[in-house]
Amino acid sequence: MAATKKDIRALTKEQLREFFEKQGDKAFRGNQVYEWLWQKGAHSFEDMTNVSKETRQMLEDNFVINHIKVDTMQRSNDGTVKNAVRLHDGLIVESVLIPTATRTTACVSSQVGCSLDCRFCATARLKRMRNLNPDEIYDQVVAIDNESKLYFNRPLSNIVFMGMGEPLMNYNNVIKAIDKITSPEGLGMSPKRITVSTSGVPKMIKKMADDDVKFNLAVSLHSAIDEVRTTIMPFNETFPLEDLREALEYWYAKTKRKISYEYVVWKGINDTQKDIDAFVKFCKYVPCKVNIIEYNPIDDGEFQQASNEALENYISHLEKNRIVVNVRRSRGKDIDAACGQLANKS
Ligand code: SF4
């Protein structure tokens, strides 16, 4: 049986240089190929036009390039673009391009399905099938960057890890992908324009602080009362708010960077004064800003967007306490591209 060929993009530049040396070639050839793979986005060895035919054949005999393929692309009438992306093993993840007047943001996936079980989320209904590799995360960004240039005449300006999956449950690969996205040998984007959004895994938040990461941190909080949060995000039982608070304080002490809280207000779930008071109190532990996100019901979801009055109540109490709050209207609803809606329906 023929041995399975290795994905060449799993190799570091150094490993590629060593590979060429072992083949009796110059280590420099490794740099050339690396540039084709990451900066020029080659999809096949044939594309590497300044590499000799023999070398290309030798690469073909030893490796594959497991590029993602945009299977279907849908455009919303508000300009939002959703890609269903096919991976080399046939599995599908989704990523979204969200344009505004001043930015174009890519919302990318980090896992196929999700390890967690937030009850309001469509992705949670797909069990976690596997983690994405760094190159699969990177490729989603490149695909969206290309679409941004094509449809909006500007490159991608921001990235949020808010698609399918819990990024901190695939930490090493997410970090490797971000390294590539920010490297001059990749897309050269500033880490300040990247936000990793987690449902709150305390141990990993501390690890990020220890690793001195330069990107931003967002936490999907949705409730600052343990009993309420556990009913909507059952893993809160394992990672209660006290542990989350301690991890966030640790993050701030080390990084001095504000945290963003993502927060949806649902009717009959977290729309009372008690919920607001608990949230305002939580916001005071660590410097933060708040994004109140409009909810998009999923098919048979029992969760419904709270009334405008409840939203206004949240906003006025947060503002009274000098907490910066933005309301994020939902985008791409008509193509199921909005927050919590990604579930491979396209
Ligand atoms: S909200 Fe995020 S962490 Fe929760 S189940 Fe959905 S994808 Fe996973």
Short mmCIF file of C-alpha atoms and ligand atoms in Angstrom, two decimals:
data_model
loop_
_atom_site.label_atom_id
_atom_site.label_comp_id
_atom_site.label_asym_id
_atom_site.label_seq_id
_atom_site.Cartn_x
_atom_site.Cartn_y
_atom_site.Cartn_z
CA MET A 1 0.00 0.00 0.00
CA ALA A 2 1.38 3.42 -0.89
CA ALA A 3 2.44 5.54 2.09
CA THR A 4 0.25 8.58 2.74
CA LYS A 5 2.01 11.70 1.62
CA LYS A 6 2.58 14.39 4.19
CA ASP A 7 1.04 17.85 3.89
CA ILE A 8 4.01 20.04 3.00
CA ARG A 9 2.49 22.98 4.86
CA ALA A 10 2.86 21.15 8.17
CA LEU A 11 6.63 21.77 7.80
CA THR A 12 8.30 24.85 9.22
CA LYS A 13 10.63 26.84 7.03
CA GLU A 14 13.58 25.29 8.84
CA GLN A 15 12.26 21.77 8.23
CA LEU A 16 11.80 22.55 4.55
CA ARG A 17 15.36 23.84 4.32
CA GLU A 18 16.61 20.64 5.98
CA PHE A 19 14.55 18.53 3.62
CA PHE A 20 16.20 20.11 0.59
CA GLU A 21 19.65 19.73 2.11
CA LYS A 22 19.00 16.03 2.68
CA GLN A 23 18.02 15.77 -0.98
CA GLY A 24 21.45 17.16 -1.87
CA ASP A 25 19.94 20.49 -2.93
CA LYS A 26 20.52 23.96 -1.51
CA ALA A 27 18.74 24.90 1.72
CA PHE A 28 17.73 28.13 -0.01
CA ARG A 29 15.34 26.11 -2.18
CA GLY A 30 13.32 25.59 1.02
CA ASN A 31 12.85 29.37 1.33
CA GLN A 32 11.62 29.58 -2.25
CA VAL A 33 9.08 26.81 -1.78
CA TYR A 34 8.00 28.23 1.58
CA GLU A 35 7.32 31.57 -0.07
CA TRP A 36 5.19 29.87 -2.72
CA LEU A 37 3.22 28.05 -0.09
CA TRP A 38 2.50 30.92 2.26
CA GLN A 39 2.98 34.29 0.55
CA LYS A 40 1.96 33.38 -2.96
CA GLY A 41 -0.71 30.86 -1.91
CA ALA A 42 0.30 28.14 -4.40
CA HIS A 43 -2.36 25.46 -4.71
CA SER A 44 -0.13 22.99 -6.55
CA PHE A 45 3.57 22.32 -7.08
CA GLU A 46 2.98 23.15 -10.74
CA ASP A 47 2.36 26.77 -9.73
CA MET A 48 5.96 27.13 -8.49
CA THR A 49 7.28 28.47 -11.74
CA ASN A 50 10.78 29.43 -10.57
CA VAL A 51 11.41 25.91 -9.25
CA SER A 52 12.79 23.36 -11.74
CA LYS A 53 10.53 20.73 -13.21
CA GLU A 54 12.54 17.93 -11.56
CA THR A 55 12.24 19.56 -8.14
CA ARG A 56 8.51 20.05 -8.58
CA GLN A 57 8.18 16.37 -9.48
CA MET A 58 10.25 15.38 -6.45
CA LEU A 59 7.94 17.47 -4.23
CA GLU A 60 4.92 15.90 -5.87
CA ASP A 61 6.33 12.44 -5.10
CA ASN A 62 6.83 13.29 -1.43
CA PHE A 63 4.10 15.70 -0.40
CA VAL A 64 0.61 17.02 -0.95
CA ILE A 65 -0.74 20.55 -0.52
CA ASN A 66 -3.95 20.18 1.43
CA HIS A 67 -5.57 23.40 0.37
CA ILE A 68 -9.11 24.22 1.40
CA LYS A 69 -11.70 24.74 -1.31
CA VAL A 70 -14.53 27.23 -1.12
CA ASP A 71 -17.40 24.89 -1.89
CA THR A 72 -20.24 27.39 -1.93
CA MET A 73 -20.29 31.11 -1.41
CA GLN A 74 -23.44 33.01 -0.49
CA ARG A 75 -23.85 36.78 -0.49
CA SER A 76 -26.35 38.42 1.82
CA ASN A 77 -28.30 41.47 0.73
CA ASP A 78 -26.39 43.44 3.41
CA GLY A 79 -23.07 42.54 1.72
CA THR A 80 -22.07 39.78 4.13
CA VAL A 81 -20.43 36.81 2.42
CA LYS A 82 -20.52 33.27 3.80
CA ASN A 83 -18.15 30.58 2.59
CA ALA A 84 -18.74 26.89 3.09
CA VAL A 85 -15.21 25.59 2.99
CA ARG A 86 -14.37 22.00 2.10
CA LEU A 87 -11.37 20.50 3.85
CA HIS A 88 -9.07 17.86 2.36
CA ASP A 89 -11.00 15.06 4.13
CA GLY A 90 -14.36 16.28 2.84
CA LEU A 91 -15.54 17.91 6.07
CA ILE A 92 -17.00 21.41 5.86
CA VAL A 93 -16.59 24.51 8.01
CA GLU A 94 -17.94 27.99 7.49
CA SER A 95 -16.36 31.42 7.52
CA VAL A 96 -17.90 34.83 7.03
CA LEU A 97 -16.84 38.19 5.61
CA ILE A 98 -18.58 41.12 7.28
CA PRO A 99 -18.18 44.48 5.53
CA THR A 100 -18.94 47.84 7.15
CA ALA A 101 -18.19 51.35 5.91
CA THR A 102 -14.75 51.33 7.51
CA ARG A 103 -13.71 47.71 7.90
CA THR A 104 -13.98 44.26 6.49
CA THR A 105 -13.88 41.57 9.12
CA ALA A 106 -13.32 37.85 8.67
CA CYS A 107 -15.07 35.57 11.12
CA VAL A 108 -13.25 32.23 10.96
CA SER A 109 -13.75 28.74 12.35
CA SER A 110 -11.27 26.86 14.50
CA GLN A 111 -12.90 23.43 14.82
CA VAL A 112 -15.22 21.25 12.75
CA GLY A 113 -18.29 21.35 15.01
CA CYS A 114 -17.58 22.36 18.60
CA SER A 115 -16.36 20.73 21.80
CA LEU A 116 -18.80 22.79 23.85
CA ASP A 117 -22.55 22.78 24.08
CA CYS A 118 -23.94 26.32 24.31
CA ARG A 119 -27.67 25.82 24.05
CA PHE A 120 -28.35 28.87 21.89
CA CYS A 121 -25.79 27.93 19.24
CA ALA A 122 -26.37 26.08 15.98
CA THR A 123 -22.77 24.86 15.80
CA ALA A 124 -23.17 23.07 19.14
CA ARG A 125 -25.57 20.67 17.42
CA LEU A 126 -22.74 19.37 15.27
CA LYS A 127 -20.54 17.29 17.49
CA ARG A 128 -16.86 18.17 17.43
CA MET A 129 -15.36 16.17 14.65
CA ARG A 130 -11.84 17.49 14.69
CA ASN A 131 -9.63 20.49 15.21
CA LEU A 132 -8.61 22.55 12.22
CA ASN A 133 -4.94 22.56 11.28
CA PRO A 134 -3.10 25.89 11.23
CA ASP A 135 -3.07 25.99 7.43
CA GLU A 136 -6.83 25.35 7.29
CA ILE A 137 -7.42 28.35 9.54
CA TYR A 138 -4.96 30.45 7.56
CA ASP A 139 -6.57 29.48 4.24
CA GLN A 140 -10.00 30.67 5.41
CA VAL A 141 -8.47 34.08 6.08
CA VAL A 142 -6.73 34.17 2.69
CA ALA A 143 -9.99 33.21 0.92
CA ILE A 144 -11.83 36.03 2.67
CA ASP A 145 -9.02 38.50 2.04
CA ASN A 146 -9.31 37.70 -1.69
CA GLU A 147 -13.10 38.14 -1.61
CA SER A 148 -12.70 41.42 0.25
CA LYS A 149 -10.39 42.72 -2.48
CA LEU A 150 -12.71 41.43 -5.18
CA TYR A 151 -16.03 42.73 -3.83
CA PHE A 152 -15.00 45.73 -1.73
CA ASN A 153 -11.72 46.83 -3.29
CA ARG A 154 -9.87 46.67 -0.02
CA PRO A 155 -7.99 44.02 1.91
CA LEU A 156 -9.31 42.44 5.03
CA SER A 157 -8.90 44.73 8.03
CA ASN A 158 -9.86 42.56 11.02
CA ILE A 159 -10.21 38.92 12.02
CA VAL A 160 -12.36 37.43 14.75
CA PHE A 161 -12.18 33.81 15.86
CA MET A 162 -15.90 33.58 16.37
CA GLY A 163 -16.92 31.03 13.76
CA MET A 164 -17.41 27.34 14.43
CA GLY A 165 -15.59 25.92 17.43
CA GLU A 166 -14.00 27.04 20.66
CA PRO A 167 -10.59 28.44 19.67
CA LEU A 168 -9.01 27.81 23.06
CA MET A 169 -9.82 24.11 22.73
CA ASN A 170 -7.55 24.14 19.67
CA TYR A 171 -5.06 26.54 21.12
CA ASN A 172 -1.79 25.39 19.56
CA ASN A 173 -3.13 25.39 16.02
CA VAL A 174 -4.89 28.74 16.46
CA ILE A 175 -1.63 30.26 17.71
CA LYS A 176 0.32 28.79 14.79
CA ALA A 177 -2.26 30.17 12.34
CA ILE A 178 -2.11 33.63 13.94
CA ASP A 179 1.70 33.53 13.79
CA LYS A 180 1.40 32.92 10.07
CA ILE A 181 -1.27 35.58 9.56
CA THR A 182 0.84 38.20 11.36
CA SER A 183 4.19 37.15 9.91
CA PRO A 184 5.66 39.20 7.05
CA GLU A 185 6.06 35.81 5.34
CA GLY A 186 2.29 35.33 5.59
CA LEU A 187 -0.25 38.14 5.48
CA GLY A 188 1.69 40.60 7.66
CA MET A 189 -1.43 41.67 9.58
CA SER A 190 -1.14 43.42 12.91
CA PRO A 191 -2.15 41.22 15.89
CA LYS A 192 -4.06 44.24 17.19
CA ARG A 193 -6.58 43.59 14.44
CA ILE A 194 -7.19 40.02 15.56
CA THR A 195 -9.62 38.99 18.31
CA VAL A 196 -9.89 35.53 19.78
CA SER A 197 -13.33 35.01 21.23
CA THR A 198 -13.76 32.34 23.87
CA SER A 199 -16.63 31.07 25.89
CA GLY A 200 -14.22 31.28 28.81
CA VAL A 201 -11.71 28.52 29.50
CA PRO A 202 -9.85 29.90 32.56
CA LYS A 203 -6.71 27.78 32.32
CA MET A 204 -6.21 28.71 28.65
CA ILE A 205 -6.82 32.42 29.26
CA LYS A 206 -3.98 32.31 31.78
CA LYS A 207 -1.82 30.43 29.32
CA MET A 208 -2.41 33.10 26.68
CA ALA A 209 -1.34 35.75 29.17
CA ASP A 210 1.80 33.75 30.01
CA ASP A 211 2.53 33.31 26.32
CA ASP A 212 2.41 37.09 25.95
CA VAL A 213 0.09 37.00 22.96
CA LYS A 214 -0.53 40.33 21.24
CA PHE A 215 -4.04 39.83 19.92
CA ASN A 216 -7.27 40.83 21.66
CA LEU A 217 -9.42 38.73 23.91
CA ALA A 218 -13.21 38.58 23.85
CA VAL A 219 -15.32 36.48 26.19
CA SER A 220 -18.86 35.33 25.41
CA LEU A 221 -20.30 35.93 28.84
CA HIS A 222 -24.09 36.11 28.42
CA SER A 223 -24.66 35.97 32.17
CA ALA A 224 -22.77 36.88 35.32
CA ILE A 225 -24.92 34.61 37.47
CA ASP A 226 -23.63 31.03 37.69
CA GLU A 227 -27.04 29.32 37.75
CA VAL A 228 -28.22 31.24 34.71
CA ARG A 229 -24.97 30.84 32.80
CA THR A 230 -24.91 27.11 33.47
CA THR A 231 -28.36 26.68 31.97
CA ILE A 232 -27.33 28.39 28.74
CA MET A 233 -23.66 27.32 28.66
CA PRO A 234 -23.52 24.02 30.56
CA PHE A 235 -19.71 23.89 30.70
CA ASN A 236 -19.97 26.82 33.14
CA GLU A 237 -20.44 24.14 35.75
CA THR A 238 -16.86 23.03 35.14
CA PHE A 239 -15.50 26.56 34.66
CA PRO A 240 -17.58 28.72 37.01
CA LEU A 241 -17.57 32.51 36.94
CA GLU A 242 -15.23 32.79 39.90
CA ASP A 243 -12.53 30.88 38.02
CA LEU A 244 -13.22 32.94 34.91
CA ARG A 245 -12.94 36.16 36.88
CA GLU A 246 -9.62 35.07 38.37
CA ALA A 247 -8.26 34.18 34.90
CA LEU A 248 -9.38 37.53 33.47
CA GLU A 249 -7.73 39.41 36.32
CA TYR A 250 -4.56 37.44 35.62
CA TRP A 251 -4.83 38.32 31.90
CA TYR A 252 -5.19 42.02 32.62
CA ALA A 253 -2.40 42.09 35.21
CA LYS A 254 -0.03 40.56 32.65
CA THR A 255 -1.15 42.17 29.39
CA LYS A 256 -2.76 45.45 30.46
CA ARG A 257 -5.24 44.90 27.65
CA LYS A 258 -8.98 45.40 28.05
CA ILE A 259 -11.34 42.51 27.58
CA SER A 260 -14.46 42.61 25.40
CA TYR A 261 -17.54 40.89 26.72
CA GLU A 262 -19.95 39.53 24.14
CA TYR A 263 -23.43 39.48 25.55
CA VAL A 264 -26.82 38.49 24.17
CA VAL A 265 -29.98 39.39 26.07
CA TRP A 266 -32.70 36.74 25.79
CA LYS A 267 -36.31 37.08 26.70
CA GLY A 268 -37.11 35.42 30.03
CA ILE A 269 -33.53 34.19 30.46
CA ASN A 270 -31.24 37.06 31.39
CA ASP A 271 -33.38 40.18 30.99
CA THR A 272 -34.15 41.08 34.62
CA GLN A 273 -32.69 43.78 36.83
CA LYS A 274 -30.89 41.08 38.82
CA ASP A 275 -29.11 39.97 35.63
CA ILE A 276 -28.14 43.55 34.80
CA ASP A 277 -26.78 44.24 38.28
CA ALA A 278 -24.71 41.06 38.25
CA PHE A 279 -23.28 41.94 34.83
CA VAL A 280 -22.41 45.51 35.82
CA LYS A 281 -20.63 44.15 38.90
CA PHE A 282 -18.70 41.63 36.79
CA CYS A 283 -17.64 44.38 34.38
CA LYS A 284 -15.93 46.20 37.21
CA TYR A 285 -13.46 43.43 38.01
CA VAL A 286 -11.28 44.07 34.97
CA PRO A 287 -11.22 47.00 32.49
CA CYS A 288 -13.51 46.03 29.68
CA LYS A 289 -15.93 47.05 26.99
CA VAL A 290 -19.21 45.38 26.16
CA ASN A 291 -20.72 44.27 22.87
CA ILE A 292 -24.41 43.60 23.14
CA ILE A 293 -25.19 41.32 20.21
CA GLU A 294 -28.52 40.97 18.54
CA TYR A 295 -29.64 37.34 18.62
CA ASN A 296 -30.52 35.28 15.59
CA PRO A 297 -32.95 32.53 16.41
CA ILE A 298 -31.87 29.10 15.18
CA ASP A 299 -34.49 26.82 13.66
CA ASP A 300 -36.28 25.34 16.63
CA GLY A 301 -34.48 27.48 19.18
CA GLU A 302 -36.21 28.23 22.43
CA PHE A 303 -34.11 31.38 22.75
CA GLN A 304 -35.63 34.68 21.69
CA GLN A 305 -34.25 38.17 21.46
CA ALA A 306 -35.28 40.26 24.49
CA SER A 307 -37.41 43.38 24.13
CA ASN A 308 -35.89 46.73 23.20
CA GLU A 309 -36.80 47.93 26.64
CA ALA A 310 -34.66 45.22 28.27
CA LEU A 311 -31.77 46.11 25.96
CA GLU A 312 -32.09 49.81 26.77
CA ASN A 313 -32.11 48.96 30.44
CA TYR A 314 -28.83 47.06 30.08
CA ILE A 315 -27.26 49.87 28.08
CA SER A 316 -28.27 52.64 30.45
CA HIS A 317 -27.00 50.79 33.53
CA LEU A 318 -23.70 49.97 31.88
CA GLU A 319 -23.25 53.55 30.68
CA LYS A 320 -24.15 54.95 34.08
CA ASN A 321 -21.28 52.90 35.40
CA ARG A 322 -18.95 54.28 32.71
CA ILE A 323 -18.66 51.02 30.83
CA VAL A 324 -18.29 51.40 27.08
CA VAL A 325 -21.06 49.53 25.32
CA ASN A 326 -21.75 48.90 21.62
CA VAL A 327 -24.80 47.27 20.18
CA ARG A 328 -24.00 44.93 17.30
CA ARG A 329 -26.83 44.54 14.89
CA SER A 330 -26.83 41.18 13.30
CA ARG A 331 -25.42 40.74 9.79
CA GLY A 332 -26.04 38.13 7.14
CA LYS A 333 -29.19 36.79 8.80
CA ASP A 334 -30.77 35.83 5.48
CA ILE A 335 -27.93 33.41 4.74
CA ASP A 336 -27.54 32.02 8.30
CA ALA A 337 -24.18 33.72 8.63
CA ALA A 338 -24.85 35.55 11.85
CA CYS A 339 -23.43 34.76 15.26
CA GLY A 340 -24.50 31.33 16.52
CA GLN A 341 -26.01 30.36 13.16
CA LEU A 342 -23.10 28.57 11.54
CA ALA A 343 -24.15 24.96 11.13
CA ASN A 344 -23.34 23.84 7.59
CA LYS A 345 -26.78 24.43 6.18
CA SER A 346 -25.59 25.88 2.90
S1 SF4 B 1 -21.15 29.45 20.98
FE1 SF4 B 1 -19.06 28.99 20.36
S2 SF4 B 1 -18.25 27.73 22.07
FE2 SF4 B 1 -20.48 27.72 22.28
S3 SF4 B 1 -21.11 25.86 21.18
FE3 SF4 B 1 -21.24 27.59 19.73
S4 SF4 B 1 -19.27 27.53 18.63
FE4 SF4 B 1 -19.04 26.32 20.52
#
